mmCIF file of C-alpha atoms and ligand atoms in Angstrom:
data_model
loop_
_atom_site.group_PDB
_atom_site.id
_atom_site.type_symbol
_atom_site.label_atom_id
_atom_site.label_comp_id
_atom_site.label_asym_id
_atom_site.label_seq_id
_atom_site.Cartn_x
_atom_site.Cartn_y
_atom_site.Cartn_z
ATOM 1 C CA MET A 1 46.110 10.864 -5.997
ATOM 2 C CA LEU A 2 48.465 9.106 -7.463
ATOM 3 C CA LYS A 3 50.659 8.801 -3.852
ATOM 4 C CA ASN A 4 50.727 4.995 -3.705
ATOM 5 C CA ILE A 5 52.674 4.929 -6.949
ATOM 6 C CA LEU A 6 55.001 8.597 -6.738
ATOM 7 C CA SER A 7 56.971 9.557 -3.916
ATOM 8 C CA ALA A 8 57.048 12.893 -2.925
ATOM 9 C CA SER A 9 60.816 12.935 -3.278
ATOM 10 C CA ALA A 10 60.956 11.581 -6.121
ATOM 11 C CA CYS A 11 58.890 14.413 -7.670
ATOM 12 C CA GLU A 12 61.130 17.001 -5.157
ATOM 13 C CA GLN A 13 64.153 15.902 -7.938
ATOM 14 C CA CYS A 14 62.792 16.522 -10.649
ATOM 15 C CA ARG A 15 60.039 19.000 -11.749
ATOM 16 C CA ILE A 16 59.908 18.273 -15.043
ATOM 17 C CA CYS A 17 56.436 18.778 -14.940
ATOM 18 C CA CYS A 18 55.140 21.938 -13.909
ATOM 19 C CA GLU A 19 57.680 23.382 -17.136
ATOM 20 C CA TYR A 20 56.908 22.931 -20.141
ATOM 21 C CA ASP A 21 59.018 24.634 -23.739
ATOM 22 C CA ASP A 22 57.573 24.859 -27.055
ATOM 23 C CA SER A 23 57.195 21.474 -27.332
ATOM 24 C CA ASP A 24 54.718 20.603 -24.623
ATOM 25 C CA ILE A 25 53.501 23.964 -23.805
ATOM 26 C CA TRP A 26 49.931 22.389 -24.952
ATOM 27 C CA ASP A 27 49.932 21.007 -22.744
ATOM 28 C CA ALA A 28 50.173 22.738 -19.745
ATOM 29 C CA PRO A 29 46.663 22.060 -17.830
ATOM 30 C CA GLY A 30 43.188 23.825 -18.178
ATOM 31 C CA PHE A 31 41.360 24.408 -14.961
ATOM 32 C CA SER A 32 37.504 23.474 -15.008
ATOM 33 C CA GLU A 33 35.092 26.572 -13.417
ATOM 34 C CA ASP A 34 35.237 24.400 -10.600
ATOM 35 C CA GLU A 35 38.716 23.491 -9.889
ATOM 36 C CA TRP A 36 39.419 27.259 -10.656
ATOM 37 C CA GLN A 37 36.858 28.226 -7.951
ATOM 38 C CA GLU A 38 38.461 26.781 -5.656
ATOM 39 C CA ALA A 39 41.593 27.245 -6.018
ATOM 40 C CA GLY A 40 40.838 31.146 -5.889
ATOM 41 C CA LEU A 41 43.456 31.987 -9.289
ATOM 42 C CA GLU A 42 40.578 34.792 -10.103
ATOM 43 C CA GLY A 43 43.090 38.435 -10.078
ATOM 44 C CA ARG A 44 45.664 36.820 -9.155
ATOM 45 C CA PHE A 45 47.499 35.493 -12.388
ATOM 46 C CA PRO A 46 47.119 36.453 -15.921
ATOM 47 C CA TYR A 47 45.036 33.814 -17.836
ATOM 48 C CA GLU A 48 43.058 33.215 -21.141
ATOM 49 C CA LYS A 49 40.166 30.885 -21.339
ATOM 50 C CA ARG A 50 39.811 28.028 -24.138
ATOM 51 C CA GLY A 51 36.100 26.384 -24.460
ATOM 52 C CA SER A 52 35.280 25.731 -20.253
ATOM 53 C CA LEU A 53 38.397 26.030 -19.282
ATOM 54 C CA TYR A 54 41.189 27.805 -17.380
ATOM 55 C CA TYR A 55 44.467 28.504 -18.380
ATOM 56 C CA LEU A 56 47.101 30.440 -16.490
ATOM 57 C CA VAL A 57 49.246 32.631 -19.311
ATOM 58 C CA MET A 58 53.188 31.108 -18.867
ATOM 59 C CA GLU A 59 56.003 33.370 -20.085
ATOM 60 C CA LYS A 60 58.600 32.350 -21.820
ATOM 61 C CA ASP A 61 62.125 32.828 -19.882
ATOM 62 C CA GLU A 62 65.937 33.395 -21.523
ATOM 63 C CA LYS A 63 65.985 29.885 -21.357
ATOM 64 C CA GLY A 64 62.789 29.620 -23.575
ATOM 65 C CA LEU A 65 60.960 27.467 -20.846
ATOM 66 C CA TYR A 66 57.428 28.384 -19.572
ATOM 67 C CA HIS A 67 57.173 27.886 -15.777
ATOM 68 C CA CYS A 68 53.504 27.837 -14.245
ATOM 69 C CA PRO A 69 53.193 30.640 -12.171
ATOM 70 C CA CYS A 70 52.347 28.024 -8.903
ATOM 71 C CA LEU A 71 55.051 26.455 -9.005
ATOM 72 C CA SER A 72 57.273 28.131 -6.568
ATOM 73 C CA ASP A 73 60.935 26.436 -4.145
ATOM 74 C CA THR A 74 58.616 24.436 -1.966
ATOM 75 C CA GLY A 75 56.137 22.752 -5.197
ATOM 76 C CA CYS A 76 53.064 23.822 -6.114
ATOM 77 C CA ILE A 77 51.094 26.584 -4.011
ATOM 78 C CA LEU A 78 47.487 24.607 -5.032
ATOM 79 C CA GLY A 79 49.124 22.344 -2.576
ATOM 80 C CA GLU A 80 44.793 20.090 -2.384
ATOM 81 C CA HIS A 81 43.131 22.982 -5.201
ATOM 82 C CA LYS A 82 45.476 21.472 -7.819
ATOM 83 C CA PRO A 83 43.757 20.692 -10.883
ATOM 84 C CA PHE A 84 42.132 17.990 -11.987
ATOM 85 C CA ARG A 85 45.536 17.415 -14.665
ATOM 86 C CA CYS A 86 47.313 17.619 -12.836
ATOM 87 C CA ALA A 87 46.230 15.642 -9.359
ATOM 88 C CA LEU A 88 46.472 13.220 -12.047
ATOM 89 C CA TRP A 89 49.423 13.212 -13.756
ATOM 90 C CA PRO A 90 51.154 11.772 -15.885
ATOM 91 C CA LEU A 91 48.806 9.861 -15.539
ATOM 92 C CA TYR A 92 45.110 10.800 -18.330
ATOM 93 C CA VAL A 93 41.741 10.155 -19.261
ATOM 94 C CA VAL A 94 41.415 9.140 -22.273
ATOM 95 C CA ARG A 95 39.554 8.940 -26.030
ATOM 96 C CA THR A 96 39.351 5.009 -27.452
ATOM 97 C CA GLY A 97 37.626 4.399 -30.614
ATOM 98 C CA ASP A 98 35.618 2.240 -27.631
ATOM 99 C CA GLY A 99 35.024 5.174 -25.157
ATOM 100 C CA LEU A 100 37.386 5.710 -22.436
ATOM 101 C CA ALA A 101 40.355 4.693 -21.896
ATOM 102 C CA LEU A 102 43.965 5.293 -18.432
ATOM 103 C CA ALA A 103 47.563 6.566 -20.433
ATOM 104 C CA VAL A 104 50.764 7.289 -18.947
ATOM 105 C CA SER A 105 52.937 10.039 -20.271
ATOM 106 C CA ASP A 106 57.093 7.636 -20.973
ATOM 107 C CA VAL A 107 57.648 11.894 -20.059
ATOM 108 C CA CYS A 108 57.138 10.817 -16.134
ATOM 109 C CA PRO A 109 60.755 9.100 -14.631
ATOM 110 C CA ALA A 110 59.123 7.402 -12.087
ATOM 111 C CA VAL A 111 55.361 6.618 -12.711
ATOM 112 C CA PHE A 112 56.071 5.860 -16.826
ATOM 113 C CA PRO A 113 58.799 2.678 -15.303
ATOM 114 C CA LYS A 114 56.553 0.363 -13.609
ATOM 115 C CA THR A 115 53.784 -2.461 -14.953
ATOM 116 C CA ASP A 116 49.946 -1.027 -16.048
ATOM 117 C CA ALA A 117 48.595 -3.073 -13.530
ATOM 118 C CA GLU A 118 51.158 -1.872 -10.509
ATOM 119 C CA ILE A 119 49.467 1.654 -12.039
ATOM 120 C CA LEU A 120 45.658 0.649 -11.809
ATOM 121 C CA GLU A 121 45.770 -0.981 -8.966
ATOM 122 C CA GLY A 122 47.303 2.128 -7.374
ATOM 123 C CA LEU A 123 44.972 4.258 -7.940
ATOM 124 C CA ARG A 124 42.348 2.217 -7.664
ATOM 125 C CA ASP A 125 40.829 4.013 -4.108
ATOM 126 C CA ASN A 126 40.752 7.055 -7.118
ATOM 127 C CA LEU A 127 38.817 5.451 -9.895
ATOM 128 C CA PRO A 128 35.303 6.435 -8.837
ATOM 129 C CA ARG A 129 37.396 10.834 -8.317
ATOM 130 C CA ILE A 130 38.233 9.927 -11.768
ATOM 131 C CA ARG A 131 34.668 9.129 -13.134
ATOM 132 C CA LYS A 132 32.690 12.065 -11.710
ATOM 133 C CA ALA A 133 35.211 14.457 -12.793
ATOM 134 C CA VAL A 134 35.119 13.576 -16.384
ATOM 135 C CA GLU A 135 32.065 13.128 -16.222
ATOM 136 C CA LYS A 136 30.612 16.929 -14.392
ATOM 137 C CA ASP A 137 33.824 18.559 -18.128
ATOM 138 C CA SER A 138 34.267 16.837 -20.639
ATOM 139 C CA ALA A 139 37.183 18.752 -21.413
ATOM 140 C CA LEU A 140 39.086 17.231 -18.732
ATOM 141 C CA ILE A 141 39.994 14.639 -21.531
ATOM 142 C CA GLU A 142 42.305 14.137 -23.985
ATOM 143 C CA GLU A 143 42.691 13.220 -26.788
ATOM 144 C CA LEU A 144 45.385 9.582 -26.627
ATOM 145 C CA HIS A 145 48.783 11.190 -28.354
ATOM 146 C CA GLU A 146 51.948 9.489 -29.204
ATOM 147 C CA ASN A 147 53.839 9.750 -26.513
ATOM 148 C CA TYR A 148 51.617 7.707 -24.236
ATOM 149 C CA ARG A 149 51.613 3.796 -23.471
ATOM 150 C CA LEU A 150 47.753 2.642 -22.728
ATOM 151 C CA LEU A 151 46.904 1.428 -19.886
ATOM 152 C CA ALA A 152 45.834 -2.016 -20.641
ATOM 153 C CA GLY A 153 43.003 -3.485 -19.509
ATOM 154 C CA SER A 154 41.522 0.081 -17.388
ATOM 155 C CA ASP A 155 39.264 1.100 -20.796
ATOM 156 C CA ARG A 156 37.185 -1.275 -18.933
ATOM 157 C CA ILE A 157 36.966 1.048 -15.314
ATOM 158 C CA VAL A 158 37.100 4.486 -16.660
HETATM 159 S S1 SF4 B 201 58.048 13.895 -14.428
HETATM 160 FE FE1 SF4 B 201 56.494 12.721 -12.616
HETATM 161 S S2 SF4 B 201 58.338 12.432 -11.375
HETATM 162 FE FE2 SF4 B 201 59.173 14.479 -12.797
HETATM 163 S S3 SF4 B 201 57.742 15.726 -11.831
HETATM 164 FE FE3 SF4 B 201 56.085 14.916 -12.898
HETATM 165 S S4 SF4 B 201 55.126 14.004 -11.537
HETATM 166 FE FE4 SF4 B 201 57.303 14.289 -10.263
HETATM 167 S S1 SF4 B 202 49.057 24.536 -10.737
HETATM 168 FE FE1 SF4 B 202 50.508 23.509 -9.277
HETATM 169 S S2 SF4 B 202 51.035 21.440 -9.486
HETATM 170 FE FE2 SF4 B 202 50.140 22.411 -11.916
HETATM 171 S S3 SF4 B 202 51.843 22.621 -13.015
HETATM 172 FE FE3 SF4 B 202 50.968 24.604 -12.212
HETATM 173 S S4 SF4 B 202 52.906 24.593 -9.985
HETATM 174 FE FE4 SF4 B 202 52.515 22.689 -11.632
#
């Protein structure tokens, strides 16, 4: 979804966002019912359901890191079936006082430095898909977190 603003080579050298520690394990993705079924994950990995979303159980390793079980040496095994939250990362649809907007996480070294206008332009073709996903399952909408930057003007287009 972010191919206009995020290169595969940037992610190959980084891979931050499929591993978590105690400070950000809360940010691990939840799968909507449809995404869970499409990804074919039932019976493959342990999971827990919170509200309407499915969460993969991630065990902590000896270094204190939690690894998503879908991460392989060559990237995410889900390919085109990765959930909305992962496809949109490092962006989020967030609630604001007036409605919805887009925000970017400061964790991503490739996208966060881009301007708001650059990010929104790169996303333009995918805005209908983003709207449709959060209309279908409001659990995919996040609260604004302290390390997110709201994208100026995005409240008019989401
Ligand atoms: S944090 Fe950003 S650059 Fe790093 S792997 Fe994730 S999306 Fe790619
Ligand atoms: S589902 Fe795929 S993209 Fe999402 S956290 Fe797991 S390995 Fe990463």
